[in-house]
CSV table of C-alpha atoms in Angstrom, one decimal:
chain,number,residue,atom,x,y,z
A,66,MET,CA,147.4,26.3,177.2
A,67,GLN,CA,151.1,25.9,176.5
A,68,PHE,CA,152.6,25.5,173.0
A,69,ASP,CA,156.0,24.2,172.0
A,70,ALA,CA,157.4,26.8,169.6
A,71,GLU,CA,159.8,24.2,168.2
A,72,SER,CA,156.9,22.3,166.7
A,73,SER,CA,156.6,24.8,163.9
A,74,ALA,CA,159.0,24.5,161.0
A,75,THR,CA,157.4,27.0,158.7
A,76,THR,CA,158.9,30.4,157.9
A,77,SER,CA,155.9,32.3,159.2
A,78,SER,CA,153.3,30.2,161.0
A,79,THR,CA,150.2,30.7,163.1
A,80,ILE,CA,149.1,28.9,166.2
A,81,THR,CA,145.6,29.4,167.3
A,82,THR,CA,144.9,29.1,171.0
A,83,SER,CA,141.7,28.0,172.6
A,84,SER,CA,139.4,30.5,174.1
A,85,PRO,CA,140.1,31.5,177.7
A,86,SER,CA,137.5,30.4,180.1
A,87,SER,CA,135.8,32.6,182.7
A,88,ASN,CA,132.8,32.2,185.0
A,89,ASN,CA,132.3,35.9,185.6
A,90,SER,CA,129.0,37.6,184.8
A,91,PRO,CA,128.3,41.2,184.3
A,92,LEU,CA,126.6,43.1,187.2
A,93,PRO,CA,124.9,46.4,187.5
A,94,ASP,CA,127.1,49.5,187.8
A,95,ASN,CA,128.6,50.1,191.2
A,96,GLN,CA,128.0,46.6,192.4
A,97,SER,CA,131.0,44.5,193.2
A,98,PRO,CA,131.1,41.1,191.5
A,99,PRO,CA,131.5,38.0,193.6
A,100,SER,CA,134.8,36.2,193.9
A,101,ASN,CA,135.6,33.3,191.5
A,102,GLN,CA,138.7,32.3,193.4
A,103,THR,CA,139.0,29.8,196.3
A,104,SER,CA,141.9,31.6,197.9
A,105,THR,CA,142.5,35.3,198.6
A,106,PRO,CA,146.0,36.7,197.8
A,107,GLN,CA,148.0,38.4,200.5
A,108,PHE,CA,147.4,42.1,200.8
A,109,PRO,CA,147.9,44.9,201.4
A,110,ILE,CA,151.0,44.6,199.3
A,111,GLN,CA,154.2,45.5,201.2
A,112,TRP,CA,157.5,46.4,199.7
A,113,PRO,CA,160.1,43.9,200.8
A,114,GLU,CA,162.2,45.0,203.7
A,115,ASP,CA,165.5,44.4,201.9
A,116,GLY,CA,164.1,46.0,198.7
A,117,THR,CA,164.5,42.8,196.6
A,118,LEU,CA,161.6,41.5,194.7
A,119,THR,CA,161.0,37.8,194.4
A,120,LEU,CA,159.0,35.7,192.0
A,121,GLU,CA,156.5,34.9,194.8
A,122,TRP,CA,156.0,38.7,195.4
A,123,VAL,CA,155.3,39.4,191.7
A,124,LEU,CA,152.9,36.4,191.4
A,125,ASN,CA,151.1,37.6,194.5
A,126,LEU,CA,150.8,41.0,192.9
A,127,MET,CA,149.3,39.4,189.8
A,128,SER,CA,146.8,37.5,191.9
A,129,ALA,CA,146.0,40.5,194.0
A,130,PHE,CA,145.2,42.7,191.0
A,131,ASP,CA,143.1,40.0,189.5
A,132,TRP,CA,141.2,39.4,192.7
A,133,SER,CA,140.6,43.1,193.4
A,134,SER,CA,139.3,43.7,189.9
A,135,ARG,CA,136.6,41.1,190.6
A,136,ASN,CA,135.8,41.8,194.2
A,137,LEU,CA,136.5,45.4,195.1
A,138,ARG,CA,135.4,48.8,193.8
A,139,PRO,CA,138.1,50.8,192.0
A,140,THR,CA,138.3,53.2,195.0
A,141,GLU,CA,139.5,50.3,197.2
A,142,LEU,CA,142.7,49.7,195.2
A,143,PRO,CA,144.8,51.4,197.8
A,144,SER,CA,143.8,48.7,200.2
A,145,ILE,CA,145.6,46.3,197.8
A,146,LEU,CA,148.5,48.5,196.9
A,147,PRO,CA,149.1,51.3,199.4
A,148,VAL,CA,150.7,54.4,198.0
A,149,GLN,CA,153.8,53.7,200.0
A,150,ALA,CA,154.4,50.4,198.1
A,151,PHE,CA,153.4,52.1,194.9
A,152,ASP,CA,156.1,54.7,195.5
A,153,LYS,CA,158.8,52.1,196.0
A,154,LEU,CA,157.7,50.2,192.9
A,155,ILE,CA,157.5,53.2,190.6
A,156,LEU,CA,160.9,54.6,191.8
A,157,ARG,CA,162.7,51.3,191.4
A,158,GLY,CA,161.2,50.8,187.9
A,159,SER,CA,161.9,54.3,186.8
A,160,LYS,CA,165.6,54.1,187.8
A,161,ILE,CA,166.0,50.9,185.7
A,162,LEU,CA,164.2,52.3,182.6
A,163,HIS,CA,165.9,55.7,182.6
A,164,LYS,CA,169.3,54.0,182.4
A,165,GLU,CA,168.4,52.1,179.2
A,166,PRO,CA,169.2,53.5,175.8
A,167,ASN,CA,166.7,54.7,173.2
A,168,CYS,CA,167.3,51.4,171.3
A,169,VAL,CA,167.8,48.4,173.6
A,170,LYS,CA,170.0,45.7,172.1
A,171,ILE,CA,168.8,42.2,173.1
A,172,ASP,CA,171.7,40.0,172.3
A,173,ASP,CA,171.9,37.8,175.4
A,174,VAL,CA,169.9,35.0,173.7
A,175,SER,CA,171.0,31.4,173.3
A,176,SER,CA,170.0,28.1,171.8
A,177,ASP,CA,167.3,27.6,174.5
A,178,SER,CA,165.9,31.1,174.5
A,179,ARG,CA,162.6,32.3,173.3
A,180,VAL,CA,161.6,36.0,172.8
A,181,ILE,CA,157.9,36.9,173.2
A,182,VAL,CA,156.8,40.1,171.5
A,183,VAL,CA,153.6,41.8,172.7
A,184,GLY,CA,151.6,44.6,171.1
A,185,ASP,CA,149.1,47.1,172.6
A,186,VAL,CA,147.3,45.9,175.7
A,187,HIS,CA,145.4,49.1,176.7
A,188,GLY,CA,144.5,48.3,180.3
A,189,GLN,CA,142.9,44.9,179.5
A,190,LEU,CA,144.4,43.3,182.6
A,191,HIS,CA,142.7,39.9,182.4
A,192,ASP,CA,143.8,39.4,178.8
A,193,VAL,CA,147.4,40.3,179.9
A,194,LEU,CA,147.2,37.7,182.6
A,195,PHE,CA,146.0,35.1,180.2
A,196,LEU,CA,148.8,36.1,177.7
A,197,LEU,CA,151.5,35.8,180.3
A,198,ASN,CA,150.3,32.3,181.4
A,199,ASP,CA,149.7,31.2,177.8
A,200,ALA,CA,153.1,32.2,176.5
A,201,GLY,CA,154.9,31.1,179.7
A,202,LEU,CA,156.0,33.6,182.4
A,203,PRO,CA,159.2,35.6,182.0
A,204,SER,CA,162.2,33.6,183.0
A,205,ASP,CA,166.0,33.3,182.4
A,206,ASN,CA,165.4,31.8,178.9
A,207,ARG,CA,162.0,33.4,178.1
A,208,PHE,CA,162.4,37.1,177.1
A,209,PHE,CA,159.4,39.5,176.7
A,210,VAL,CA,159.3,42.7,174.7
A,211,PHE,CA,156.2,44.8,175.2
A,212,ASN,CA,155.6,47.4,172.4
A,213,GLY,CA,153.8,50.0,174.5
A,214,ASP,CA,150.3,51.3,175.0
A,215,TYR,CA,149.7,49.7,178.4
A,216,VAL,CA,147.1,52.3,179.5
A,217,ASP,CA,144.0,54.2,178.3
A,218,ARG,CA,140.7,52.9,177.0
A,219,GLY,CA,140.6,49.8,179.2
A,220,ALA,CA,139.5,50.0,182.9
A,221,TRP,CA,142.7,48.5,184.5
A,222,GLY,CA,145.5,50.5,182.9
A,223,LEU,CA,147.2,51.3,186.2
A,224,GLU,CA,147.2,47.7,187.4
A,225,THR,CA,148.5,46.5,184.0
A,226,PHE,CA,151.4,48.9,183.8
A,227,LEU,CA,152.4,48.3,187.4
A,228,LEU,CA,152.3,44.6,187.0
A,229,LEU,CA,154.6,44.7,183.9
A,230,LEU,CA,156.8,47.1,185.8
A,231,ALA,CA,157.2,44.6,188.6
A,232,TRP,CA,158.2,42.0,186.1
A,233,LYS,CA,160.8,44.5,184.7
A,234,ILE,CA,162.2,45.0,188.2
A,235,LEU,CA,162.4,41.3,188.9
A,236,LEU,CA,164.0,40.4,185.5
A,237,PRO,CA,165.4,43.6,184.1
A,238,ASN,CA,167.4,41.9,181.4
A,239,ARG,CA,164.6,39.6,180.3
A,240,VAL,CA,161.6,41.9,180.3
A,241,PHE,CA,161.6,45.0,178.1
A,242,LEU,CA,159.0,47.7,178.2
A,243,LEU,CA,158.8,50.2,175.3
A,244,ARG,CA,156.8,53.4,175.1
A,245,GLY,CA,153.6,53.7,173.2
A,246,ASN,CA,152.0,56.9,172.1
A,247,HIS,CA,149.5,56.5,174.9
A,248,GLU,CA,152.3,56.8,177.5
A,249,SER,CA,152.0,60.6,177.3
A,250,LYS,CA,150.3,63.4,179.2
A,251,TYR,CA,148.0,64.3,176.3
A,252,CYS,CA,146.7,60.8,175.6
A,253,THR,CA,146.2,59.8,179.2
A,254,SER,CA,144.2,63.0,179.8
A,255,VAL,CA,141.9,62.2,176.9
A,256,TYR,CA,141.5,58.4,176.9
A,257,GLY,CA,141.0,57.7,180.5
A,258,PHE,CA,144.2,56.9,182.4
A,259,GLU,CA,144.4,60.1,184.3
A,260,THR,CA,140.8,59.8,185.5
A,261,GLU,CA,141.3,56.2,186.3
A,262,VAL,CA,144.3,57.0,188.6
A,263,MET,CA,142.4,59.9,190.2
A,264,THR,CA,139.4,57.7,190.9
A,265,LYS,CA,141.4,54.8,192.3
A,266,TYR,CA,143.7,56.8,194.6
A,267,GLY,CA,141.5,59.8,195.4
A,268,GLY,CA,143.4,62.5,197.3
A,269,GLN,CA,146.7,60.8,196.4
A,270,GLY,CA,145.8,60.5,192.7
A,271,LYS,CA,147.7,63.5,191.5
A,272,HIS,CA,150.8,62.2,193.2
A,273,VAL,CA,150.4,58.7,191.6
A,274,TYR,CA,149.6,60.1,188.2
A,275,ARG,CA,152.6,62.4,188.3
A,276,LYS,CA,154.9,59.5,189.3
A,277,CYS,CA,153.5,57.4,186.4
A,278,LEU,CA,154.2,60.2,183.9
A,279,GLY,CA,157.8,60.4,185.2
A,280,CYS,CA,158.2,56.7,184.7
A,281,PHE,CA,156.8,56.9,181.2
A,282,GLU,CA,159.6,59.4,180.4
A,283,GLY,CA,162.1,56.6,181.0
A,284,LEU,CA,160.5,54.0,178.7
A,285,PRO,CA,162.9,53.2,175.8
A,286,LEU,CA,161.7,53.6,172.2
A,287,THR,CA,162.9,50.6,170.3
A,288,THR,CA,164.6,47.2,170.5
A,289,VAL,CA,166.8,45.2,168.2
A,290,ILE,CA,166.5,41.5,168.9
A,291,ALA,CA,169.5,39.2,168.1
A,292,GLY,CA,170.7,41.8,165.6
A,293,ARG,CA,167.8,40.7,163.3
A,294,VAL,CA,164.5,42.1,164.5
A,295,TYR,CA,163.5,45.8,165.1
A,296,THR,CA,160.5,46.5,167.3
A,297,ALA,CA,158.9,49.8,168.0
A,298,HIS,CA,155.4,51.0,168.8
A,299,GLY,CA,154.7,53.0,165.7
A,300,GLY,CA,157.6,52.2,163.4
A,301,LEU,CA,160.2,54.0,161.3
A,302,PHE,CA,161.6,57.5,161.7
A,303,ARG,CA,163.0,60.3,159.7
A,304,SER,CA,166.6,61.6,159.5
A,305,VAL,CA,167.3,65.0,161.1
A,306,ALA,CA,170.3,67.2,160.4
A,307,ALA,CA,172.0,69.5,162.8
A,308,PRO,CA,174.4,72.1,161.3
A,309,PRO,CA,177.8,72.4,163.0
A,310,SER,CA,178.0,75.1,165.6
A,311,LYS,CA,180.6,76.6,167.8
A,312,ARG,CA,180.8,75.6,171.5
A,313,SER,CA,178.9,77.8,173.8
A,314,LYS,CA,178.9,78.1,177.6
A,315,LYS,CA,175.4,79.4,177.6
A,316,LYS,CA,172.8,77.2,179.3
A,317,ASN,CA,169.7,76.0,177.4
A,318,ARG,CA,171.3,77.0,174.1
A,319,LYS,CA,168.9,76.2,171.3
A,320,ILE,CA,170.3,74.2,168.4
A,321,SER,CA,168.6,74.5,165.1
A,322,VAL,CA,167.9,71.0,163.7
A,323,SER,CA,166.0,70.4,160.5
A,324,THR,CA,164.5,67.5,158.8
A,325,GLU,CA,166.9,65.8,156.3
A,326,GLU,CA,165.8,65.7,152.7
A,327,ASN,CA,167.3,64.1,149.6
A,328,ALA,CA,168.0,65.8,146.3
A,329,ASP,CA,164.4,65.6,145.3
A,330,GLY,CA,163.2,67.3,148.5
A,331,LYS,CA,161.8,64.1,150.0
A,332,LEU,CA,162.2,62.9,153.6
A,333,VAL,CA,165.0,60.4,154.3
A,334,LEU,CA,165.0,57.5,156.8
A,335,GLY,CA,166.9,58.1,160.0
A,336,SER,CA,169.8,56.1,161.4
A,337,PHE,CA,170.3,54.3,164.7
A,338,GLU,CA,173.0,56.8,165.6
A,339,GLU,CA,170.4,59.6,165.3
A,340,LEU,CA,167.9,57.5,167.3
A,341,SER,CA,170.4,57.1,170.1
A,342,LYS,CA,170.7,60.9,170.4
A,343,ALA,CA,167.0,61.7,170.5
A,344,ARG,CA,165.6,63.1,173.8
A,345,ARG,CA,162.9,60.7,174.7
A,346,SER,CA,161.9,62.4,177.9
A,347,VAL,CA,159.6,64.7,175.8
A,348,LEU,CA,156.2,63.1,176.2
A,349,ASP,CA,154.2,65.5,174.1
A,350,PRO,CA,154.7,68.0,171.3
A,351,PRO,CA,156.1,70.3,170.3
A,352,TRP,CA,158.6,67.9,168.8
A,353,GLU,CA,161.4,69.8,167.2
A,354,GLY,CA,164.8,69.0,165.7
A,355,SER,CA,166.0,65.6,166.9
A,356,ASN,CA,162.9,65.3,169.0
A,357,MET,CA,161.0,64.6,165.8
A,358,ILE,CA,162.4,61.1,166.0
A,359,PRO,CA,160.4,60.0,169.1
A,360,GLY,CA,157.3,61.4,167.6
A,361,ASP,CA,157.9,59.3,164.5
A,362,VAL,CA,158.7,56.2,166.4
A,363,LEU,CA,155.5,56.4,168.4
A,364,TRP,CA,152.9,57.7,165.9
A,365,SER,CA,154.0,56.5,162.4
A,366,ASP,CA,152.1,54.0,160.2
A,367,PRO,CA,152.9,51.8,157.2
A,368,SER,CA,151.3,52.3,153.8
A,369,ILE,CA,151.2,50.5,150.5
A,370,THR,CA,152.2,53.7,148.8
A,371,PRO,CA,156.0,53.9,148.2
A,372,GLY,CA,157.9,56.7,149.9
A,373,LEU,CA,158.2,58.5,153.2
A,374,SER,CA,155.7,61.3,153.9
A,375,PRO,CA,154.0,63.2,156.7
A,376,ASN,CA,151.1,61.2,158.3
A,377,THR,CA,148.3,63.6,157.4
A,378,GLU,CA,145.7,61.1,158.7
A,379,ARG,CA,147.0,61.4,162.2
A,380,GLY,CA,148.5,64.9,161.9
A,381,ILE,CA,151.7,63.6,163.4
A,382,GLY,CA,154.4,61.1,162.5
A,383,LEU,CA,155.1,59.5,159.1
A,384,LEU,CA,153.7,57.1,156.5
A,385,TRP,CA,156.2,54.8,154.9
A,386,GLY,CA,155.9,52.4,152.0
A,387,PRO,CA,157.3,49.0,151.2
A,388,ASP,CA,160.4,50.6,149.6
A,389,CYS,CA,161.2,52.2,152.9
A,390,THR,CA,160.8,48.9,154.7
A,391,GLU,CA,163.2,47.3,152.3
A,392,ASN,CA,165.7,50.2,152.6
A,393,PHE,CA,165.6,50.1,156.4
A,394,LEU,CA,166.0,46.3,156.6
A,395,LYS,CA,168.8,46.1,154.0
A,396,LYS,CA,170.7,49.1,155.4
A,397,PHE,CA,170.9,47.8,158.9
A,398,ASN,CA,171.1,44.1,158.0
A,399,LEU,CA,167.7,43.3,159.6
A,400,LYS,CA,165.1,40.7,158.6
A,401,LEU,CA,161.9,41.7,160.4
A,402,ILE,CA,160.1,44.8,161.7
A,403,ILE,CA,157.4,44.3,164.4
A,404,ARG,CA,155.3,47.3,165.3
A,405,SER,CA,151.9,47.8,166.9
A,406,HIS,CA,149.8,51.0,167.2
A,407,GLU,CA,146.8,50.0,165.1
A,408,GLY,CA,143.8,48.0,166.4
A,409,PRO,CA,140.7,46.9,164.5
A,410,ASP,CA,139.1,50.3,164.7
A,411,ALA,CA,142.1,51.9,162.9
A,412,ARG,CA,142.4,49.2,160.3
A,413,GLU,CA,138.7,49.3,159.5
A,414,LYS,CA,139.5,52.8,158.0
A,415,ARG,CA,142.5,51.6,156.1
A,416,SER,CA,141.1,49.1,153.5
A,417,THR,CA,144.4,48.9,151.6
A,418,LEU,CA,146.0,47.1,154.6
A,419,GLY,CA,144.9,43.9,156.3
A,420,GLY,CA,142.4,43.9,159.2
A,421,MET,CA,143.2,43.0,162.8
A,422,ASP,CA,140.8,40.1,163.2
A,423,GLN,CA,143.5,37.7,164.3
A,424,GLY,CA,145.6,40.3,166.2
A,425,TYR,CA,148.3,40.7,163.5
A,426,THR,CA,148.8,41.6,159.9
A,427,ILE,CA,151.8,41.1,157.6
A,428,ASP,CA,151.8,44.6,155.9
A,429,HIS,CA,155.0,44.5,153.8
A,430,VAL,CA,156.8,41.5,152.2
A,431,VAL,CA,160.0,42.7,150.6
A,432,GLU,CA,163.2,41.1,149.4
A,433,SER,CA,165.0,41.6,152.7
A,434,GLY,CA,162.2,40.6,155.0
A,435,LYS,CA,158.8,41.6,156.4
A,436,LEU,CA,156.9,44.2,158.3
A,437,ILE,CA,154.3,43.0,160.8
A,438,THR,CA,151.7,44.9,162.8
A,439,LEU,CA,150.9,43.2,166.2
A,440,PHE,CA,148.0,44.0,168.4
A,441,SER,CA,147.5,42.1,171.7
A,442,ALA,CA,144.2,43.5,173.0
A,443,PRO,CA,141.4,41.2,172.0
A,444,ASP,CA,137.8,42.4,171.8
A,445,TYR,CA,139.1,45.9,171.7
A,446,PRO,CA,138.2,48.5,172.7
A,447,GLN,CA,136.7,47.5,176.0
A,448,PHE,CA,134.1,50.3,175.8
A,449,GLN,CA,132.5,50.7,172.3
A,450,ALA,CA,129.8,53.1,171.2
A,451,THR,CA,128.2,50.7,168.7
A,452,GLU,CA,126.2,47.5,169.5
A,453,GLU,CA,128.2,45.5,167.0
A,454,ARG,CA,131.7,44.9,168.4
A,455,TYR,CA,134.9,44.2,166.4
A,456,LYS,CA,135.4,40.9,168.4
A,457,ASN,CA,139.0,40.9,167.2
A,458,ARG,CA,141.4,38.3,168.6
A,459,GLY,CA,144.7,39.4,170.2
A,460,ALA,CA,148.1,37.9,169.3
A,461,TYR,CA,151.7,37.7,170.4
A,462,ILE,CA,154.7,36.6,168.5
A,463,VAL,CA,157.3,34.0,169.5
A,464,LEU,CA,160.9,34.3,168.1
A,465,GLN,CA,163.1,31.3,168.5
A,466,PRO,CA,166.6,30.1,167.6
A,467,PRO,CA,168.7,30.0,165.6
A,468,ASN,CA,168.1,33.4,164.1
A,469,PHE,CA,165.1,34.7,166.1
A,470,ASP,CA,163.7,36.3,162.9
A,471,THR,CA,161.0,33.8,162.0
A,472,PRO,CA,157.7,35.0,163.6
A,473,ILE,CA,155.4,32.4,165.1
A,474,PHE,CA,152.0,33.9,165.7
A,475,HIS,CA,149.8,32.9,168.7
A,476,SER,CA,146.2,34.3,168.4
A,477,PHE,CA,143.9,34.2,171.4
A,478,ASP,CA,140.4,35.3,172.4
A,479,ALA,CA,139.5,37.7,175.1
A,480,VAL,CA,138.7,36.7,178.6
A,481,LEU,CA,135.0,37.3,178.6
A,482,PRO,CA,132.8,38.4,180.1
A,483,ARG,CA,135.1,41.0,181.8
A,484,PRO,CA,134.4,42.1,185.4
A,485,LYS,CA,131.9,44.9,185.3
A,486,ALA,CA,133.6,48.3,185.1
A,487,ASN,CA,132.6,51.9,184.2
A,488,PRO,CA,134.6,53.8,181.5
A,489,TYR,CA,137.0,56.5,182.6
A,490,TYR,CA,136.5,58.6,179.5
A,491,ASN,CA,133.7,59.7,177.1
A,492,PHE,CA,134.2,56.8,174.7
A,493,GLU,CA,131.2,57.8,172.6
A,494,GLU,CA,132.5,61.3,171.7
A,495,VAL,CA,136.3,61.2,172.1
A,496,ILE,CA,138.3,61.6,168.9
A,497,ASP,CA,139.9,58.4,167.7
A,498,SER,CA,143.7,58.4,168.2
A,499,ASP,CA,144.1,57.3,164.6
A,500,GLU,CA,142.4,60.5,163.4
A,501,GLU,CA,144.0,63.9,163.0
A,502,LEU,CA,144.9,65.2,166.4
A,503,ASP,CA,144.4,68.6,167.9
A,504,LEU,CA,148.1,69.5,168.2
A,505,ALA,CA,147.4,72.8,169.9
A,506,SER,CA,145.7,70.9,172.7
A,507,MET,CA,148.6,68.5,172.9
A,508,VAL,CA,151.0,71.4,173.4
A,509,THR,CA,148.7,72.9,176.0
A,510,ALA,CA,148.6,69.6,177.8
A,511,THR,CA,152.4,69.8,178.5
């Protein structure tokens, strides 16, 4: 279903989509579901001889991943995407991502442009396919910003990430992929992605997983859209201070960098200049010095309590209050912050903030603008230990001219029932990612 974003004239409106339809039915474990498509996509996928992707190539990849998820066992994915084609895809995407700055400025928007912002998708391939078609596929005048967490928990994290990476290669200045906290070695080893890759690619799994981690290192951290909207997976970040030091010819010279505090000994918000200097190739702790900033951007959460403080609930990142949102917006002449990172399970434990029933919440409304949490994985998580599911909707945001700072919310239901799949992690016992993490294990994982 398509919607005309121009039909809304309110300052912050909601458009509710109809439920996606599906004629799939669950089957017993290890039994392939029947096809629900009349035509079979072309596969195995071959990298173009001239190295140039086309729209037809990417659309065929979408169809092939959808078809294989319904008709083939996970171990048969290499028959769809051979490792040779995977290598070309991941290498081309990595080269593009690594050249982008920590904060990508999206200024090439015009009077006929739309910017679609997407939150966590967590390997829910069929919901991503629905979202892309519902919002309209990326194009010259339709930008997409994905706020991270492409993998883990869902059964199709690899296909989801590679599909979005293909769109990035096809339209590098229209599709923007940011890093989430799950694009890390620690999270992927705990929440399923590593096992998923090893299962699907078998003896070549270690190679595929290592290449994915290398690509994750290149994912930018934030965007600023039309000079008005800041997006990041987790949110805001602290200031760090590096004392002046003499030049040294020694390699690997360690520079002492400390967290900036005000006269009252409280943490201070960071600047875009500091953000630009952060070393984002660090996927896991220890985060030290300027590398505290990526940890904050990926793991921090908003609060209704004023101030900036360590996020003791997670054991990593920050908590920031409405005053910090106001200070950040005002200082950098912004109107809107869009972050993700919290699904219905996380918000259930934070009663002071809104729930995620509709796929988004407006957490702070301040003089200079708003803070929004956006979550794009409906009926999340795919595998739940309790009989009663959250049954949350997903959502995406449309930003439109003239200022691109008025969010139009599109909520949507999950594509259900999903093709039958087994989990790639112990979802009944694994620690929630919104709980205090075992930092020692995270360091060991590096």
